[in-house]
Short mmCIF file of C-alpha atoms in Angstrom, two decimals:
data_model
loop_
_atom_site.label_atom_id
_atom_site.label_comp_id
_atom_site.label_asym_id
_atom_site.label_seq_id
_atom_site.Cartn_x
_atom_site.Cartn_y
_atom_site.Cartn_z
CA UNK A 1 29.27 -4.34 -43.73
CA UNK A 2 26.06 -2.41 -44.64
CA UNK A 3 26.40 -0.01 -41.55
CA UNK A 4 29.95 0.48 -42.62
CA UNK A 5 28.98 1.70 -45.75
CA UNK A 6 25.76 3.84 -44.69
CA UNK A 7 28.63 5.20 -42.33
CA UNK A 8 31.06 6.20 -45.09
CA UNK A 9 28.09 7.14 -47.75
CA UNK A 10 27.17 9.86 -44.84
CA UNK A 11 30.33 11.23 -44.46
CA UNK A 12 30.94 11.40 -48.12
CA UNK A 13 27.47 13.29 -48.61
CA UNK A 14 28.50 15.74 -45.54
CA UNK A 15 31.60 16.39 -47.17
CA UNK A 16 29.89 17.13 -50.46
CA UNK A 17 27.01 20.09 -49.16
CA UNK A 18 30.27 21.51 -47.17
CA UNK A 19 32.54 21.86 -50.23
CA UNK A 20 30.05 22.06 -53.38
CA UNK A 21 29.50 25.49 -52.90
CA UNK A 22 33.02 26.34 -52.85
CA UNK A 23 33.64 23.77 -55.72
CA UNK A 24 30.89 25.85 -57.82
CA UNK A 25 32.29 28.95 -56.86
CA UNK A 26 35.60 27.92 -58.00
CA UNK A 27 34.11 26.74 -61.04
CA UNK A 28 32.55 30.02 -61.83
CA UNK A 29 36.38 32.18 -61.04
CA UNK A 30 37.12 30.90 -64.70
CA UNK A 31 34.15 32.28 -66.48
CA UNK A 32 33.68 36.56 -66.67
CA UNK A 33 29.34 35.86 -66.33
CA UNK A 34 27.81 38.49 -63.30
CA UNK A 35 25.76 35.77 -62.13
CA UNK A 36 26.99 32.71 -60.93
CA UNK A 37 24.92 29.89 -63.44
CA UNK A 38 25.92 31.34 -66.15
CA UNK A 39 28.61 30.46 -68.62
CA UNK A 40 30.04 32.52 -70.79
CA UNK A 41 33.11 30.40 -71.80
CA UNK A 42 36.23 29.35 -70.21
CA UNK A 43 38.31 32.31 -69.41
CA UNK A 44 41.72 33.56 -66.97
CA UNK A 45 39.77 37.24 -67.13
CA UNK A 46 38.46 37.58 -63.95
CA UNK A 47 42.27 36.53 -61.86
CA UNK A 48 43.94 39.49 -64.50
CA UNK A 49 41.19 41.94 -63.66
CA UNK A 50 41.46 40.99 -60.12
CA UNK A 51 45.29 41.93 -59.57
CA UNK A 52 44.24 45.50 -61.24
CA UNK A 53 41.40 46.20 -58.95
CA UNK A 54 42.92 48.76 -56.60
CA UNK A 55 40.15 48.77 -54.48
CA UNK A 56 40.14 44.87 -53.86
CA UNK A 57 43.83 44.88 -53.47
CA UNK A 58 44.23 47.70 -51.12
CA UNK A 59 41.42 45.91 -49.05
CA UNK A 60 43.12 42.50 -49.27
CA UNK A 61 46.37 43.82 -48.04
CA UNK A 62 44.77 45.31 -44.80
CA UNK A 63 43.72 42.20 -44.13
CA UNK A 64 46.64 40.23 -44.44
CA UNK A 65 48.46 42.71 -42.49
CA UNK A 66 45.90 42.82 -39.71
CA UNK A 67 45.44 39.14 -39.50
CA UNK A 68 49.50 38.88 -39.72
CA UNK A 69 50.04 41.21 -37.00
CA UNK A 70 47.39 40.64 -34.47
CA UNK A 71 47.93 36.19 -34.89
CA UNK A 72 51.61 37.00 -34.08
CA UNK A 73 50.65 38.72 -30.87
CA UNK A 74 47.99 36.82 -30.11
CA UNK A 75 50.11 33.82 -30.18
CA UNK A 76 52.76 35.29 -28.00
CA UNK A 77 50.02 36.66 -25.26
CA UNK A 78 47.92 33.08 -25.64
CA UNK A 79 51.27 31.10 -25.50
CA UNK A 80 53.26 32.74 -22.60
CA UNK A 81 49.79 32.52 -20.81
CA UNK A 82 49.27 29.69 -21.01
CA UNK A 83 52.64 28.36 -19.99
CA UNK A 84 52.19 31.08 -16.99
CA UNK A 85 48.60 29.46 -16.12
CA UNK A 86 50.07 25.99 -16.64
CA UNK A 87 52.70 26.31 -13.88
CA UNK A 88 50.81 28.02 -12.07
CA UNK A 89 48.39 27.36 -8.73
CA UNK A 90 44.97 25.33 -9.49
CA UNK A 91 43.07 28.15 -8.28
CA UNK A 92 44.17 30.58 -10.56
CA UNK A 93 44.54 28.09 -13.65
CA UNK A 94 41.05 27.05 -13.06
CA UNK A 95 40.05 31.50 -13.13
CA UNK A 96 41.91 31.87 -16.15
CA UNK A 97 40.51 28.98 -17.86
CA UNK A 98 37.29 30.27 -16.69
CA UNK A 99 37.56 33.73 -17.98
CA UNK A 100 39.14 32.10 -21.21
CA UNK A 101 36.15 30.17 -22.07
CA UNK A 102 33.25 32.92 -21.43
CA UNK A 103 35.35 35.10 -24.16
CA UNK A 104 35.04 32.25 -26.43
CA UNK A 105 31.63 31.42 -26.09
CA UNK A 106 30.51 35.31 -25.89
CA UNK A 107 28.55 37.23 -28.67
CA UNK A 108 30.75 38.94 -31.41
CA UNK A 109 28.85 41.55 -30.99
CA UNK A 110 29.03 41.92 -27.03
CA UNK A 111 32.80 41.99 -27.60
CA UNK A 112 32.28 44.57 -30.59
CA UNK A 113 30.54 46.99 -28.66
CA UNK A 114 32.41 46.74 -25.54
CA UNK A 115 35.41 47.75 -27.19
CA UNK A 116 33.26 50.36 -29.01
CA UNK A 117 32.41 51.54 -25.68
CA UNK A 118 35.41 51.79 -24.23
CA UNK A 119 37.42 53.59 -26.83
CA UNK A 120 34.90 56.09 -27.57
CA UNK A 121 35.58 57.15 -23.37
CA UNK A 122 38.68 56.68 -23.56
CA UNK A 123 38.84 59.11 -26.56
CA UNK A 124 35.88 61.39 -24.60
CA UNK A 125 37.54 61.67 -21.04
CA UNK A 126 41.28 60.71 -21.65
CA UNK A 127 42.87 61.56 -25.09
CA UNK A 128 40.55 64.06 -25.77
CA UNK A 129 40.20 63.22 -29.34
CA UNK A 130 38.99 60.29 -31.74
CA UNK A 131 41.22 57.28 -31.17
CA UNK A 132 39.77 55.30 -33.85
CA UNK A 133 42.83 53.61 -36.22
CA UNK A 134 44.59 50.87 -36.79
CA UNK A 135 45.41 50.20 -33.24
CA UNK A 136 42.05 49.94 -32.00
CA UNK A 137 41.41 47.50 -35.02
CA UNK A 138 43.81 45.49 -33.47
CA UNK A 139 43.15 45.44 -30.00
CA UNK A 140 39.83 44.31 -31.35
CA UNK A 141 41.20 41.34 -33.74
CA UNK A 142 43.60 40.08 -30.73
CA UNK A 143 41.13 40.29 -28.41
CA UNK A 144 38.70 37.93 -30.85
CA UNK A 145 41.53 35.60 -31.42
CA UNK A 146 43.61 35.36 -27.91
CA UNK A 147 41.69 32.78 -26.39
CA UNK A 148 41.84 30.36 -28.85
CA UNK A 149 45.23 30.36 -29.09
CA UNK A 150 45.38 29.53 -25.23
CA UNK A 151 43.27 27.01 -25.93
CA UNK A 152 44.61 25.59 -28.51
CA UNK A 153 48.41 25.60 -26.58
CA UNK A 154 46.87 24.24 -23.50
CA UNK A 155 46.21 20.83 -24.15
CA UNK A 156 50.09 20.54 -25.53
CA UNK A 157 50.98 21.98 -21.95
CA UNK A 158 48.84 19.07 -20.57
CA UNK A 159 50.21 16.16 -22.65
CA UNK A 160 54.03 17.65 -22.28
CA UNK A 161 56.01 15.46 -19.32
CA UNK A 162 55.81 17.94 -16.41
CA UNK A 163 59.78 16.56 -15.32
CA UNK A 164 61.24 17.68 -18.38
CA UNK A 165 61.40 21.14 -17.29
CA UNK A 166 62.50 20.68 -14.06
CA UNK A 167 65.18 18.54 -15.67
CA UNK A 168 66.52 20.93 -17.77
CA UNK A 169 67.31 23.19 -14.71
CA UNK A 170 68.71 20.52 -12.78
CA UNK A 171 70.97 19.54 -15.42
CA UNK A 172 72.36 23.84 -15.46
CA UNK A 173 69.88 25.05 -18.30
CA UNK A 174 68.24 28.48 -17.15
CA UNK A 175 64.87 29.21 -17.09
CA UNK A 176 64.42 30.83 -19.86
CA UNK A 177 66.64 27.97 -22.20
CA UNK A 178 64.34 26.03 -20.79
CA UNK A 179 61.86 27.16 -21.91
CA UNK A 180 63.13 27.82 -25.15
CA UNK A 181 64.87 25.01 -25.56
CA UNK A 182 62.52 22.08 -24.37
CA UNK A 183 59.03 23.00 -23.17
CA UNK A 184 58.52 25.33 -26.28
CA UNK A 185 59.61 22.85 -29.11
CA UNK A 186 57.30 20.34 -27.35
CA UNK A 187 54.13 22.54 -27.42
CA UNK A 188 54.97 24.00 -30.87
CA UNK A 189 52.37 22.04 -32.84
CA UNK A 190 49.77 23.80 -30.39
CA UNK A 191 51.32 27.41 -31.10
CA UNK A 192 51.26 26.38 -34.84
CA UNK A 193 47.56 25.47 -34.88
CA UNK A 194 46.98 28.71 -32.59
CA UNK A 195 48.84 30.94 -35.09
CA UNK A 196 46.61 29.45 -38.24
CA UNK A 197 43.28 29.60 -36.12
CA UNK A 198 43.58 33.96 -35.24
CA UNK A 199 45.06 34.13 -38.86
CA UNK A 200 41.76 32.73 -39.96
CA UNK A 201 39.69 34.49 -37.22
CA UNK A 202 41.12 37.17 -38.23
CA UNK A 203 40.46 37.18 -42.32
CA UNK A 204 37.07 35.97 -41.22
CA UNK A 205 35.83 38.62 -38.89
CA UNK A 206 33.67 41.41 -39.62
CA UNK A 207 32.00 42.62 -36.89
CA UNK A 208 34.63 43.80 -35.20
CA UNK A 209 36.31 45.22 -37.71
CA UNK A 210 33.43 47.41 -38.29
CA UNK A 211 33.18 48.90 -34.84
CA UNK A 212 37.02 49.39 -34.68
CA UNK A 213 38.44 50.85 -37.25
CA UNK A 214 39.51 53.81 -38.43
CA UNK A 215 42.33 55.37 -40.71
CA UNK A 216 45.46 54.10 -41.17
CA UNK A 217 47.44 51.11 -43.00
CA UNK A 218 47.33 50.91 -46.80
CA UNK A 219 44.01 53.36 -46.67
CA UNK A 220 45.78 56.06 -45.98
CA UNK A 221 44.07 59.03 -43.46
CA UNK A 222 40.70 56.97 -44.86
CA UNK A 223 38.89 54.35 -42.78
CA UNK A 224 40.66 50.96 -42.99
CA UNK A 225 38.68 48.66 -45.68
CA UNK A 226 39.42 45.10 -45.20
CA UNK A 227 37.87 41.94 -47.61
CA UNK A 228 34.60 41.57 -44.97
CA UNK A 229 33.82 45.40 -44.90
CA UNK A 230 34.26 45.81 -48.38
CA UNK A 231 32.17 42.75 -49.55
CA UNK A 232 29.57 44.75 -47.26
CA UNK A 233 29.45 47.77 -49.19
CA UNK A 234 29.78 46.85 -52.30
CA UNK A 235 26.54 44.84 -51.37
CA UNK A 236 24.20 47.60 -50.63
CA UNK A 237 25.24 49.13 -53.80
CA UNK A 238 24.99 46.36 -55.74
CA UNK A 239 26.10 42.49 -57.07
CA UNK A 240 29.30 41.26 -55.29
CA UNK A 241 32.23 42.42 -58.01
CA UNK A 242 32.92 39.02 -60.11
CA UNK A 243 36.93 39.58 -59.26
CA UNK A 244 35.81 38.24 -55.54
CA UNK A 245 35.49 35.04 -57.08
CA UNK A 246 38.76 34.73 -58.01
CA UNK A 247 39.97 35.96 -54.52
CA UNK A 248 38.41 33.62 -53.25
CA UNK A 249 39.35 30.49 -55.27
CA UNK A 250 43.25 31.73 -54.46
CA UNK A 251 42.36 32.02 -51.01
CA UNK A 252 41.01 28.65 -50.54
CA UNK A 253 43.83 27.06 -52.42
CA UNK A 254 46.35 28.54 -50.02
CA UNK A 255 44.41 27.18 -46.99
CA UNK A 256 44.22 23.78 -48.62
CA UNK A 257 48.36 24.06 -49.61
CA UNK A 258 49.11 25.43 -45.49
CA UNK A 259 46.67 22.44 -43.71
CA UNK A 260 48.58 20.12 -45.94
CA UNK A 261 52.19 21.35 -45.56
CA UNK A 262 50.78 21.30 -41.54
CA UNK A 263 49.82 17.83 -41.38
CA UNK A 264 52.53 16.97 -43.70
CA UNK A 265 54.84 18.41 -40.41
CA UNK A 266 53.20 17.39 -37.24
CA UNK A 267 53.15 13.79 -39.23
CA UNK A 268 57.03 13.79 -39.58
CA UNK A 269 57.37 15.31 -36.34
CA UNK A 270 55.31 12.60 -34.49
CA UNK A 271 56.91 10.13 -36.41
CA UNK A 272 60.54 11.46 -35.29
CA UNK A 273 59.42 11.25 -31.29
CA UNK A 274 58.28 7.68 -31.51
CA UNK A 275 61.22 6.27 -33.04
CA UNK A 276 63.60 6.64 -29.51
CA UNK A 277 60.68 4.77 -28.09
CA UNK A 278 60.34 1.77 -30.54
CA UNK A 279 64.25 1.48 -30.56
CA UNK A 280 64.53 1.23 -26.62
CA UNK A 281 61.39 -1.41 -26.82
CA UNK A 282 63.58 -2.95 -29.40
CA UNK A 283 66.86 -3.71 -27.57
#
């Protein structure tokens, strides 16, 4: 009983360093002080002030649209790969994997200049010209975020019955229904978590985005500010603008509202599979 409770006491206190600085930031969205301790009385200021900062809102809608666009084609490279690697030979699953895994556990920054490095030849020796833009920014941001997605699809593959695929095409299905139509609906709460881990790679990164970008999206023919890059520069001039904390109370409210609407999903959906099962036990 005492153990059990030490146990649960940890937890709680781990919980609480994780979240109390977010909880005090939150806090501090609804009061127009500069410096977070102070209190200058209860106030909606700061979310009205937000929505008419150009600046922040140009910046926030690069990086929805970057981490929109590069999670949707991360998911479709990480997904169909991992389906290819999955029915494909040991040997080259195993590479793949293999190659997979040193991306993930390799320096942000060793991918951030490589990329640096090769776009500034390919602009020296091939285009002739600077090729820095929006596409380079995301090359770099589904580069960051494609291996997580095949790992995150992978274990589906691996719990999915291997039969019911050949099954389909016994029974007249074509390949590519079924694929659609059975091994894809099973793996979907893999693609799912895939898709919501580059979106937050994505939103998160700033390394990257620094050595990558260039003009283009909402910025016009200027370089491409996103949230991270912004945060950066209005740092070296100064305290980070007070409207951030209101960005980022909204922005952690969504991610709580998506994680539950998530669980609330795979929970129905796991509930829906194991019902055939309990009723064939039953009779």
């Amino acid at each position: 009983m005492v153990k059990k409770i030490m146990a649960q006491c940890y937890i709680w206190l781990i919980l609480l360093l994780m979240y109390l600085p977010i909880l005090v930031l939150i806090a501090f969205s609804f009061t127009t002080a500069t410096n977070v301790g102070e209190w200058t009385g209860f106030s909606f200021d700061l979310y009205t002030a937000l929505f008419k900062d150009e600046e922040i809102m140009r910046a926030l809608g690069n990086t929805v649209l970057i981490a929109l666009i590069s999670a949707t084609i991360s998911t479709l490279l990480g997904t169909t790969g991992a389906i290819g690697a999955y029915y494909h030979k040991r040997r080259v699953r195993r590479t793949i994997e293999m190659v997979t895994q040193i991306q993930m556990v390799n320096a942000e920054i060793v991918i951030a200049l490589s990329l640096t490095v090769m776009f500034v030849f390919l602009g020296t020796y091939i285009f002739k010209a600077n090729i820095f833009s929006f596409w380079t920014l995301l090359i770099g941001h589904v580069t960051l975020s494609l291996p997580f997605v095949y790992t995150s699809v992978k274990p589906k593959l691996e719990q999915m019955d291997p039969s019911l695929y050949e099954a389909a095409i016994d029974l007249g299905a074509t390949p590519r229904r079924a694929l659609t139509r059975v091994v894809v609906p099973e793996i979907m709460p893999g693609i799912l978590s895939g898709f919501l881990l580059a979106i937050t790679l994505s939103l998160d990164d700033f390394i990257v985005t620094a050595f990558t970008r260039g003009s283009g999206l909402l910025s016009g023919e200027q370089t491409i500010e996103t949230l991270s890059t912004l945060v950066q520069a209005k740092i070296k001039k100064g305290p980070i603008p007070t409207e951030m904390r209101a960005l980022t109370t909204i922005i952690f409210l969504i991610v709580v509202v998506v994680v539950i609407l998530v669980t609330i999903y795979q929970h129905q959906r796991d509930k829906k599979t194991r019902k055939p099962g309990l009723s064939r036990g039953a009779s």
